[in-house]
Coordinates of C-alpha atoms and ligand atoms in Angstrom, one line a residue:
X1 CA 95.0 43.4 1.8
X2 CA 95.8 40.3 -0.6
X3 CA 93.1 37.9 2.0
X4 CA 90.3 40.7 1.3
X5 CA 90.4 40.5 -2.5
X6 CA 90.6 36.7 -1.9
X7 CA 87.4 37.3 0.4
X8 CA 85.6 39.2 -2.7
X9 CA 86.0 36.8 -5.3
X10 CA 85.2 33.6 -3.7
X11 CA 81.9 35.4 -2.5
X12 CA 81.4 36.9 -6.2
X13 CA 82.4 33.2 -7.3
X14 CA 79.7 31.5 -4.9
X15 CA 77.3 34.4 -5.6
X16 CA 77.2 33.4 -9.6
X17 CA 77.3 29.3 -9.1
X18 CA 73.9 29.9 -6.8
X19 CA 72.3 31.8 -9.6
X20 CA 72.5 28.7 -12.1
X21 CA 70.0 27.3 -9.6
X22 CA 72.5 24.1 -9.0
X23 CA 72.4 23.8 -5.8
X24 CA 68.8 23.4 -5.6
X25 CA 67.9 20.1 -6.5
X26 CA 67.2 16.8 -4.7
X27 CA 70.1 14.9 -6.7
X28 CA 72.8 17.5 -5.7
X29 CA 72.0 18.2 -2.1
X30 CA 71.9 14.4 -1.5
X31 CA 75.2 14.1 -3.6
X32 CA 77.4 16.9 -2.0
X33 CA 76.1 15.6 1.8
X34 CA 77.5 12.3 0.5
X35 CA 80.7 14.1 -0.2
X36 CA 80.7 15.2 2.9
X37 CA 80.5 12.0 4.5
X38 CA 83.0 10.5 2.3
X39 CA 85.7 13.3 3.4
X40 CA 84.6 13.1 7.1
X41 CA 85.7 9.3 6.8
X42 CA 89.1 9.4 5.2
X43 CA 90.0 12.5 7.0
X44 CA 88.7 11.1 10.4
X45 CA 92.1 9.9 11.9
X46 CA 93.8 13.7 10.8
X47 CA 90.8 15.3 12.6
X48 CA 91.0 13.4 15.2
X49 CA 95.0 14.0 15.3
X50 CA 94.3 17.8 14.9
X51 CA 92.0 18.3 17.8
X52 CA 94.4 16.2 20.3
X53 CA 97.3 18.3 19.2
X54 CA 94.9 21.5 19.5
X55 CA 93.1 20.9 22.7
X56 CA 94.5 17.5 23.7
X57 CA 91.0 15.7 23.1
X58 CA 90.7 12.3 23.6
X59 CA 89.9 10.2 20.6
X60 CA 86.8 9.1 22.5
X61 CA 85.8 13.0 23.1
X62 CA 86.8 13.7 19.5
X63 CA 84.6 11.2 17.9
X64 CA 81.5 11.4 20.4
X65 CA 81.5 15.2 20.4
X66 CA 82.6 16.4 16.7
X67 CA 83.5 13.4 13.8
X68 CA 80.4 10.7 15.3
X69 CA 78.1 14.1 15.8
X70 CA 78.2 15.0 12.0
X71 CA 78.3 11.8 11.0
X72 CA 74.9 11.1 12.8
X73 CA 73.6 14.3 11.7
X74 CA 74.5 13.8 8.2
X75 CA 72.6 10.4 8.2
X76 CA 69.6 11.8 9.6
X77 CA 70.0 14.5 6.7
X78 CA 70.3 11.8 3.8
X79 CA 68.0 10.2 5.4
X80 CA 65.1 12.9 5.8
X81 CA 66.2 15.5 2.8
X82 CA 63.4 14.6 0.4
X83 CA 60.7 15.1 3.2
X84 CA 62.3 18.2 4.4
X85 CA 62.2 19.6 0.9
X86 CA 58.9 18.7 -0.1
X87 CA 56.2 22.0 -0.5
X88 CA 53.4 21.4 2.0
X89 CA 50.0 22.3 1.5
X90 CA 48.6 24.2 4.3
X91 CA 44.4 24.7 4.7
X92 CA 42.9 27.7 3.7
X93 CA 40.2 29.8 5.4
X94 CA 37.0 29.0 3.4
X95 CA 36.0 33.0 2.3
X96 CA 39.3 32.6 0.0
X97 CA 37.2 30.2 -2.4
X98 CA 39.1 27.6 -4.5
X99 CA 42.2 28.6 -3.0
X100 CA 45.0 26.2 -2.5
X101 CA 47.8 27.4 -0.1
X102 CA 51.5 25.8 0.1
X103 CA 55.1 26.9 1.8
X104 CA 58.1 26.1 -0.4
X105 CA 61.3 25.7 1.6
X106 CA 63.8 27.7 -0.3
X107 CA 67.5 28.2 0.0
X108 CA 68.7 31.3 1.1
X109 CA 71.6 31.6 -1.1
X110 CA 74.6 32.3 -0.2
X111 CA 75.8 31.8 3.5
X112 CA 78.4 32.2 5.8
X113 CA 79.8 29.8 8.8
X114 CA 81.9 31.1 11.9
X115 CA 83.0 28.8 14.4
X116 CA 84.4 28.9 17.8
X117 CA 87.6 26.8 19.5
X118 CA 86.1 24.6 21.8
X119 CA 84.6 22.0 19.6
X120 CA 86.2 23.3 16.9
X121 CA 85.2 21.0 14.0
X122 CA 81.9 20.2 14.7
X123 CA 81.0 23.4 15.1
X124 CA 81.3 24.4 11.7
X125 CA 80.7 21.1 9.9
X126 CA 76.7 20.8 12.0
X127 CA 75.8 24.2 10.1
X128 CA 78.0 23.1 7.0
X129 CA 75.1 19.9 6.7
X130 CA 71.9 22.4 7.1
X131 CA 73.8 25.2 4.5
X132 CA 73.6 21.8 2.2
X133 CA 70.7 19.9 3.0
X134 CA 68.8 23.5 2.5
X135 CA 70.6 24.4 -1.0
X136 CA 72.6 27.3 0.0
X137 CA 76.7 27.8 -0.6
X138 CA 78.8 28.2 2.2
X139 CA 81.8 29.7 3.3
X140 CA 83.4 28.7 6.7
X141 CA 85.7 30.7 8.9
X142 CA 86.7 28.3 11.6
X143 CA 88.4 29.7 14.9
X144 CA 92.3 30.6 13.6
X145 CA 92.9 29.2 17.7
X146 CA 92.8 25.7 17.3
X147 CA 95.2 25.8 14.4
X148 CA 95.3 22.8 13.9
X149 CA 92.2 21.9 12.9
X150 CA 91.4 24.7 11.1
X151 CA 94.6 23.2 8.8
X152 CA 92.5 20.2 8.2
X153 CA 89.3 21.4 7.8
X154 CA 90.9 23.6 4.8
X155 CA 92.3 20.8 3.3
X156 CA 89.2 18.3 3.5
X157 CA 86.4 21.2 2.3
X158 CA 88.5 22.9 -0.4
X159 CA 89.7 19.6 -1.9
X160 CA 86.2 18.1 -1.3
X161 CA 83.9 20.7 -2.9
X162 CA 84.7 24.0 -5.8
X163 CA 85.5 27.0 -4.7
X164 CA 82.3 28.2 -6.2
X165 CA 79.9 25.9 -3.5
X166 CA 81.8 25.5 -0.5
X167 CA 84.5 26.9 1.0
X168 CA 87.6 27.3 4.3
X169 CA 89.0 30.7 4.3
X170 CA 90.8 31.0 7.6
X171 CA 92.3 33.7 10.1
X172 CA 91.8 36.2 12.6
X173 CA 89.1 39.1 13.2
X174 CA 90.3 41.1 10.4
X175 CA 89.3 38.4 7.7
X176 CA 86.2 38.0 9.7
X177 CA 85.6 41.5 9.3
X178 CA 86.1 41.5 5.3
X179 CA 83.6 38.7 5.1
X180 CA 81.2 40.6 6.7
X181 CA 81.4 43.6 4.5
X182 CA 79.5 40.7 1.9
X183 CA 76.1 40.7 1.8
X184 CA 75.5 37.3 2.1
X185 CA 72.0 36.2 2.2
X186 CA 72.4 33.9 5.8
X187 CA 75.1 34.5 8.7
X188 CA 75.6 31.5 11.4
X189 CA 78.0 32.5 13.9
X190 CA 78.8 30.6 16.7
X191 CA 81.2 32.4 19.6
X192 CA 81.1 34.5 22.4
X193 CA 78.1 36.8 23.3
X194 CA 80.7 39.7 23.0
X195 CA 81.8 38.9 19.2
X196 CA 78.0 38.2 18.1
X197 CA 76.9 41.4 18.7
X198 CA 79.4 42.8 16.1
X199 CA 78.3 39.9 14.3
X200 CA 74.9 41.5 14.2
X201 CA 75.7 45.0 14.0
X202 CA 77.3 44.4 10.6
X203 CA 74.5 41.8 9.4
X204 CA 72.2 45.2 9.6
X205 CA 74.0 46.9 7.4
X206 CA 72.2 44.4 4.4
X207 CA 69.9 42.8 6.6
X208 CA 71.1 39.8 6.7
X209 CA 69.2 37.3 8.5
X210 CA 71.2 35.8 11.5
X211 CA 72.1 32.4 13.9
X212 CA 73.8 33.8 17.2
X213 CA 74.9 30.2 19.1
X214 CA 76.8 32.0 21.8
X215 CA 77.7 31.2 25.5
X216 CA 77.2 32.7 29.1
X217 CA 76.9 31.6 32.3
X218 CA 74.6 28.0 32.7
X219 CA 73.3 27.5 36.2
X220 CA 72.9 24.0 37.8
X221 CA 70.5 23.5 40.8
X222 CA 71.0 20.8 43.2
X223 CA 67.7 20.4 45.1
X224 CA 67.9 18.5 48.8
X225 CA 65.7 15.5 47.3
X226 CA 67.8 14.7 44.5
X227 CA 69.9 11.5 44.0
X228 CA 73.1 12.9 45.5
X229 CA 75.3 10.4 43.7
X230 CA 73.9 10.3 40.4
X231 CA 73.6 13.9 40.2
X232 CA 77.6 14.5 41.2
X233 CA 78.2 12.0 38.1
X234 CA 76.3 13.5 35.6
X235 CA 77.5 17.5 36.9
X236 CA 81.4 15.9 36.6
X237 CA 81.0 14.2 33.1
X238 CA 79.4 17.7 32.1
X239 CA 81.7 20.0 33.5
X240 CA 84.9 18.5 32.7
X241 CA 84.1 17.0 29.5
X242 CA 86.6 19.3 27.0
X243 CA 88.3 20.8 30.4
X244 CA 84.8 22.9 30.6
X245 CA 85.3 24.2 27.4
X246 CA 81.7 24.0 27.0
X247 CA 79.2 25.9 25.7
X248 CA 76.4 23.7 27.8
X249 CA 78.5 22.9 30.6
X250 CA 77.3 23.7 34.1
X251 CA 78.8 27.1 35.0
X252 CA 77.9 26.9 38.7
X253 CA 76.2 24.9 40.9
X254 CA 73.4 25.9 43.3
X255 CA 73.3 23.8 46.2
X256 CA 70.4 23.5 49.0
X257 CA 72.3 23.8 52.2
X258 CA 71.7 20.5 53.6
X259 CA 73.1 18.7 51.2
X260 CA 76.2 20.6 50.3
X261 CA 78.6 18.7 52.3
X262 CA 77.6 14.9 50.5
X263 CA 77.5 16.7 47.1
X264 CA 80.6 17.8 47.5
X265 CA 82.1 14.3 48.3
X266 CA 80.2 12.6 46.0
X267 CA 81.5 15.1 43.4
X268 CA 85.1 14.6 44.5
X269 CA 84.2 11.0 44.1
X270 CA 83.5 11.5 40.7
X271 CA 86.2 13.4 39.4
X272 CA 88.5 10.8 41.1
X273 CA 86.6 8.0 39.3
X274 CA 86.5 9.3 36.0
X275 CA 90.0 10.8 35.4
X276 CA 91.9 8.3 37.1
X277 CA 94.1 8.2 33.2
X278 CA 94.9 11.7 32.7
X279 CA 94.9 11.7 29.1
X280 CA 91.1 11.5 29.1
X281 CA 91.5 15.5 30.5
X282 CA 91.5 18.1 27.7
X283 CA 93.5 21.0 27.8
X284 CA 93.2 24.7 28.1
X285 CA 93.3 26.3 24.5
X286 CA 95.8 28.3 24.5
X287 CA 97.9 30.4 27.4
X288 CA 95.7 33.6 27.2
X289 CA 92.7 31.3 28.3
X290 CA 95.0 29.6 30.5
X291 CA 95.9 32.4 32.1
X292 CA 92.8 33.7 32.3
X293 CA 91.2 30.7 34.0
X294 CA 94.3 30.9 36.6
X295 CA 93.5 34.3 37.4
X296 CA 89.7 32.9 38.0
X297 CA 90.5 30.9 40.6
X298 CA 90.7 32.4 44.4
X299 CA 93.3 29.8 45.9
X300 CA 91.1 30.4 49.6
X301 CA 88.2 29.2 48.1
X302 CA 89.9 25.9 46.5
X303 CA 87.8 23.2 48.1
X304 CA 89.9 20.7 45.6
X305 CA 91.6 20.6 42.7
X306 CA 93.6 23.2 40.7
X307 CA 96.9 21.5 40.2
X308 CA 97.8 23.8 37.0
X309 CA 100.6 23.1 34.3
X310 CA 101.8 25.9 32.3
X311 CA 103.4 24.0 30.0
X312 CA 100.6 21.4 28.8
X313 CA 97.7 24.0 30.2
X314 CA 96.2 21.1 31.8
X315 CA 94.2 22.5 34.8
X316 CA 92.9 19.7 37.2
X317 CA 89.4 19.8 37.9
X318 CA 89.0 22.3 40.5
X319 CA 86.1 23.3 42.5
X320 CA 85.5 26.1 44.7
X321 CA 83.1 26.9 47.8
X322 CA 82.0 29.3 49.7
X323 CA 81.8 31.4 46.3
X324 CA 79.5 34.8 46.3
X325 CA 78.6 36.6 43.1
X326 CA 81.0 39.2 43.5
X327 CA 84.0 36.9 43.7
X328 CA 85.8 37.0 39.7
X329 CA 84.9 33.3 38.8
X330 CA 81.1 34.7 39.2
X331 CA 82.0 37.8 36.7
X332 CA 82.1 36.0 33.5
X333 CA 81.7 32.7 31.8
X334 CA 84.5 30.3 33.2
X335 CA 84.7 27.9 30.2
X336 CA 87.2 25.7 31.9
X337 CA 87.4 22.8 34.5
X338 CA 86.4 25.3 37.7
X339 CA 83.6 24.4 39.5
X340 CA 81.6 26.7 42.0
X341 CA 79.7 25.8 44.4
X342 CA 77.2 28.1 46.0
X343 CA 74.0 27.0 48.6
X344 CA 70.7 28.6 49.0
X345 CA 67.8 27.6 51.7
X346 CA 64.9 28.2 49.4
X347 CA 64.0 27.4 45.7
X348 CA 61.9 30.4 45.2
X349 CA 65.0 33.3 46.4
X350 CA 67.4 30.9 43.7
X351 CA 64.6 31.4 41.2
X352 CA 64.2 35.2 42.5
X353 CA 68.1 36.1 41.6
X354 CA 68.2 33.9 38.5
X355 CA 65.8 36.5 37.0
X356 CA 68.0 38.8 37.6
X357 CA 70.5 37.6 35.6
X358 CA 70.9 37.4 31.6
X359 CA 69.4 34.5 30.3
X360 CA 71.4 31.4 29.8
X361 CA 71.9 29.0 27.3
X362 CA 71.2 25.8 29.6
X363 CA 70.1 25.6 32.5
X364 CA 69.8 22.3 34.7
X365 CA 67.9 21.1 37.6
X366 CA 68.6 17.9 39.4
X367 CA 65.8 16.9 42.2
X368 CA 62.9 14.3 42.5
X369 CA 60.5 16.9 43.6
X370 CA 58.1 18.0 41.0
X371 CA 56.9 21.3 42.5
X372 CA 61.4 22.3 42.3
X373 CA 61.6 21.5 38.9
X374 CA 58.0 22.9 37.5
X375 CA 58.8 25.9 39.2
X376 CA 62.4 26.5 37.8
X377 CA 61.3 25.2 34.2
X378 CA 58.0 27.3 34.4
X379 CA 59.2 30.4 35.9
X380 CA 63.0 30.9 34.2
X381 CA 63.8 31.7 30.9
X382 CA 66.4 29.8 29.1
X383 CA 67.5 28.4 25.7
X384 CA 67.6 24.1 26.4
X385 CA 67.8 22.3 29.7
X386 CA 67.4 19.5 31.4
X387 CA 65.9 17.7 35.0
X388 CA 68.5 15.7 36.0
X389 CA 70.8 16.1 33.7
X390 CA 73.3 18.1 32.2
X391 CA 74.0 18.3 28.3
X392 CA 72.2 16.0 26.8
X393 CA 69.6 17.8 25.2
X394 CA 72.5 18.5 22.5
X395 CA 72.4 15.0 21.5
X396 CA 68.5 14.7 20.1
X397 CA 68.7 16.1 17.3
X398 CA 64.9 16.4 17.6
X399 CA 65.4 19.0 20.0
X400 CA 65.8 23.1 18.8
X401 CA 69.0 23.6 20.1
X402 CA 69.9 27.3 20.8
X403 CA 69.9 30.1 23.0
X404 CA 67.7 32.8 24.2
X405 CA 68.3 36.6 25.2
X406 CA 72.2 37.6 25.3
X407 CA 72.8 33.6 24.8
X408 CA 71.8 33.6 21.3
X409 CA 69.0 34.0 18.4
X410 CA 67.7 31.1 16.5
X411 CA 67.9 27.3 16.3
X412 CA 69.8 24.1 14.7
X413 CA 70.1 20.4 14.9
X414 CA 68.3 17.8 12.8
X415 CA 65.3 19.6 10.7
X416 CA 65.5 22.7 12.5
X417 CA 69.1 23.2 10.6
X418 CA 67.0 22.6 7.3
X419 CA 64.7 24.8 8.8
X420 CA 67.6 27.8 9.7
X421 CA 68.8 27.8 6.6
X422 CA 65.5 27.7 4.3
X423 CA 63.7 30.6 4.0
X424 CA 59.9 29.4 4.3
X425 CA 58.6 30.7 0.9
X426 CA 54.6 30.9 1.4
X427 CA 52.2 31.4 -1.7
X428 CA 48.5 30.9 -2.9
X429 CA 47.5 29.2 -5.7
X430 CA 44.2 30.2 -7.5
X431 CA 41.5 29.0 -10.2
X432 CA 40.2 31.2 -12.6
X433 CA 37.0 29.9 -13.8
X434 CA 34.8 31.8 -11.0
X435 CA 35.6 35.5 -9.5
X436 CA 33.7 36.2 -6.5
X437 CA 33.6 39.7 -6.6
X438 CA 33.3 40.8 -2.4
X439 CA 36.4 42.1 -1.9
X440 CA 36.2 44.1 -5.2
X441 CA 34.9 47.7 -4.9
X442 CA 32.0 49.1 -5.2
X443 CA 31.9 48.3 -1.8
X444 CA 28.6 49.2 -0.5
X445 CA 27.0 48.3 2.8
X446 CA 25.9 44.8 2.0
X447 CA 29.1 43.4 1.2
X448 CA 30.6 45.2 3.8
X449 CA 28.0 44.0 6.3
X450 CA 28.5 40.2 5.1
X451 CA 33.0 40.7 5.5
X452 CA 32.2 42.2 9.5
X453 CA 30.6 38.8 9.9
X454 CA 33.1 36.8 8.5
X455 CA 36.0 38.4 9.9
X456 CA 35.9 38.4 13.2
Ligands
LIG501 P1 84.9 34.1 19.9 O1 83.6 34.9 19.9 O2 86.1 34.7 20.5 O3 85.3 33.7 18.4 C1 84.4 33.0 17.5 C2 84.8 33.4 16.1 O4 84.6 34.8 15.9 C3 86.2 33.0 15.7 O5 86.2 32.4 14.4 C4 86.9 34.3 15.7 O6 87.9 34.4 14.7 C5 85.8 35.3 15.3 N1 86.1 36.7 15.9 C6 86.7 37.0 17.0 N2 86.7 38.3 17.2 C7 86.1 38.9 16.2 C8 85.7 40.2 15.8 N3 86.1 41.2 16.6 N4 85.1 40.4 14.7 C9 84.7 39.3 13.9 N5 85.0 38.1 14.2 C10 85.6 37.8 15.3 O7 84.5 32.7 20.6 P2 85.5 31.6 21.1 O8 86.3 32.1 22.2 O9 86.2 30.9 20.0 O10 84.5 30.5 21.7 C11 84.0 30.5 23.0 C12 82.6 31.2 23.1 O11 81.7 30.6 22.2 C13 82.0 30.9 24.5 O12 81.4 32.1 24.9 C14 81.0 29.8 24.3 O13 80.0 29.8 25.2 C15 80.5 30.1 22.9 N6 80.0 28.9 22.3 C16 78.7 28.8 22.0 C17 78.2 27.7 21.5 C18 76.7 27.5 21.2 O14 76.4 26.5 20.6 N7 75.9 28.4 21.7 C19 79.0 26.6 21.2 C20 80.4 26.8 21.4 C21 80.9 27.9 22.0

């Protein structure tokens, strides 16, 4: 019970250092994202230990995809904070006479970061910089898997920044729980679809305004006119970046039937290409994910791959064919290096079933036809995509990135993580020295004849 009293104060502790209205200027956002940066940098070699020892990332994965990411991000945030901050003046409609109209970005106030395994630093650190940038305090629950990491993030944020603005509290469910029995004025959770529905069951009990980032099943569609050997390069990189572990990552790939057979070879191609040195392969989390992903795989349907080791949870990349819906991989999100291939003969029955289907958080499309990929883009609902390519609509960080449906609620990246974590304050201002009286009563027919012209 000693972590939920620990819970309580820091909250308490955060909840009075946002009422002295610190956080809120130009000088100290700018300051504490510098502080930020500073940490990043000296701790960039531990982080970088921590996430090879956690998920055996390569130090090229671990500083494209978590310590270069912030890094980028917190540049574009120094960079752009004053803009972001500024109150714009909006027009007015002209029957509101000497009216001036504004929106103030305001922080929320006091917030609260979960994070996931799979890219387990930058996961919390990209909502740490939009908490800042937007004046809020934070606290930040990493995932207690990648241990790790979570040790170093601890260490970097609670030596970095007081306990009263920004802080690591770590461990399992149950501490998650206590934190939630806060009312904190911002929740961003990132994790599975199944944990951010408790997520926001407990965020109604004080209506607490909420980011869902959370995963599902991402369709890739090969059409017969696309570049076969591109298109097997980019789906590899994607897939087997982090072993799979991917939120993005191509779940499954739809395939027209006349091409399967090349795709397939150009795929294998691929793979062999790119992880020629095996220590550019991630590993499986831990051995209940392991496990899992082992249990995943139908052996018969192995087209290649799936050369497992218990010990370092290394799974090869593996990919399967012949696959059907009701076959286990097909159940749930893989999130690991498994890659099923299923065909189809015509655009429009792919499109059909997709609709069917919960609505993913990325879905991609690789053809040169136009008609293919206006129809999938038009006609399917999704949260971020791309046309001939996989992933990298998480790198612009003028691109919302987020999900829609069961795979999430809300945005973040660049401006729209000032955005997430501002509340968008809108006000009027007025003059005094005239007082039109037409919305006043007496009412009488006149006025009301002369307001049923204007408002319509
Ligand atoms: P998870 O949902 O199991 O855990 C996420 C966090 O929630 C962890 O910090 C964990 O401690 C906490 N948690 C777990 N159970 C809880 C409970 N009952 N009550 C309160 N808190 C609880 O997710 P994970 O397995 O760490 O991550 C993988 C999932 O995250 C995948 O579904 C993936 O698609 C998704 N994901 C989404 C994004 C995105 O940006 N949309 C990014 C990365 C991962």
């Amino acid at each position: 019970m000693k972590g939920m009293v620990d819970v309580n104060r820091i909250f308490e502790a955060q909840k009075t250092f946002f009422g002295t209205d610190q956080t809120k200027s130009y000088e100290f956002r700018r300051k504490q994202l510098a502080k930020l940066r500073e940490a990043i940098i000296e701790y960039q070699d531990e982080i970088e230990r921590a996430l090879y020892a956690d998920l055996h990332k390569s130090s090229f994965e671990a500083y494209t995809t978590e310590v270069g990411f912030v890094l980028k991000s917190l540049s574009i945030a120094e960079k752009k904070l004053k803009k972001w901050m500024k109150t714009k003046r909006v027009r007015t409609p002209f029957y509101q006479l000497v009216t001036a109209s504004y929106i103030q970005p305001e922080p929320y106030g006091n917030t609260l970061v979960i994070g996931p395994y799979n890219y387990p630093f930058q996961l919390v650190i990209e909502p740490l910089i939009g908490a800042i940038a937007a004046g809020n305090t934070a606290i930040i629950k990493p995932s207690e898997f990648t241990v790790e990491t979570e040790r170093v993030l601890k260490q970097m944020i609670n030596e970095t920044f007081p306990e009263s603005y920004v802080h690591v509290v770590t461990g399992d469910q149950e501490v998650t729980s206590s934190l939630l029995d806060e009312p904190f004025d911002y929740i961003f959770f990132t994790g599975s679809t199944r944990v951010g529905q408790i997520i926001y069951r407990k965020a109604s009990e004080h209506l607490t305004p909420v980011t869902l980032e959370l995963g599902g099943k991402s369709p890739t569609i090969v059409d017969s006119s696309a570049n076969l050997r591109v298109t097997a390069r980019r789906i590899v990189f994607a897939k087997f970046i982090n072993a799979g572990q991917t939120c993005i990552a191509p779940d499954y790939v739809y395939v027209h039937e006349s091409v399967e057979k090349p795709l397939i070879e150009e795929l294998k191609k691929a793979i062999e290409a790119f992880y020629k040195n095996e220590e550019d392969l991630a590993h499986i989390v831990n051995d209940r994910h392991f496990d899992r992903l082992r249990k995943l795989i139908d052996s018969d349907k192995v087209d290649y791959g799936n050369v497992c080791d218990p010990k370092t949870r290394r799974i090869s990349p593996t990919i399967m064919t012949n696959v059907v819906w009701e076959d286990d991989v097909m159940k749930e999100e893989i999130f690991g290096p498994i890659l099923p291939i299923m065909t189809f003969t015509k655009i429009s029955d792919v499109i059909e079933l997709l609709k069917t289907k919960e609505k993913p958080l990325a879905l991609y499309v690789f053809s040169n036809d136009k008609s293919v990929t206006d129809a999938c883009f038009n006609r399917l609902s999704f949260g971020g995509g791309a046309i001939n390519d996989a992933l990298m609509h998480v790198s612009n960080p003028n691109l919302p990135f987020g999900g829609v449906g069961m795979s999430g609620i809300g945005t973040y990246h660049g401006y729209h993580s000032f955005k997430t974590f501002s509340h968008m304050k809108s006000y009027v201002r007025k003059r005094v020295f005239i007082d039109p009286p037409i919305a006043y009563p007496p009412y009488g027919k006149n006025k009301e004849r002369m307001i049923r012209k204007i408002l319509k």
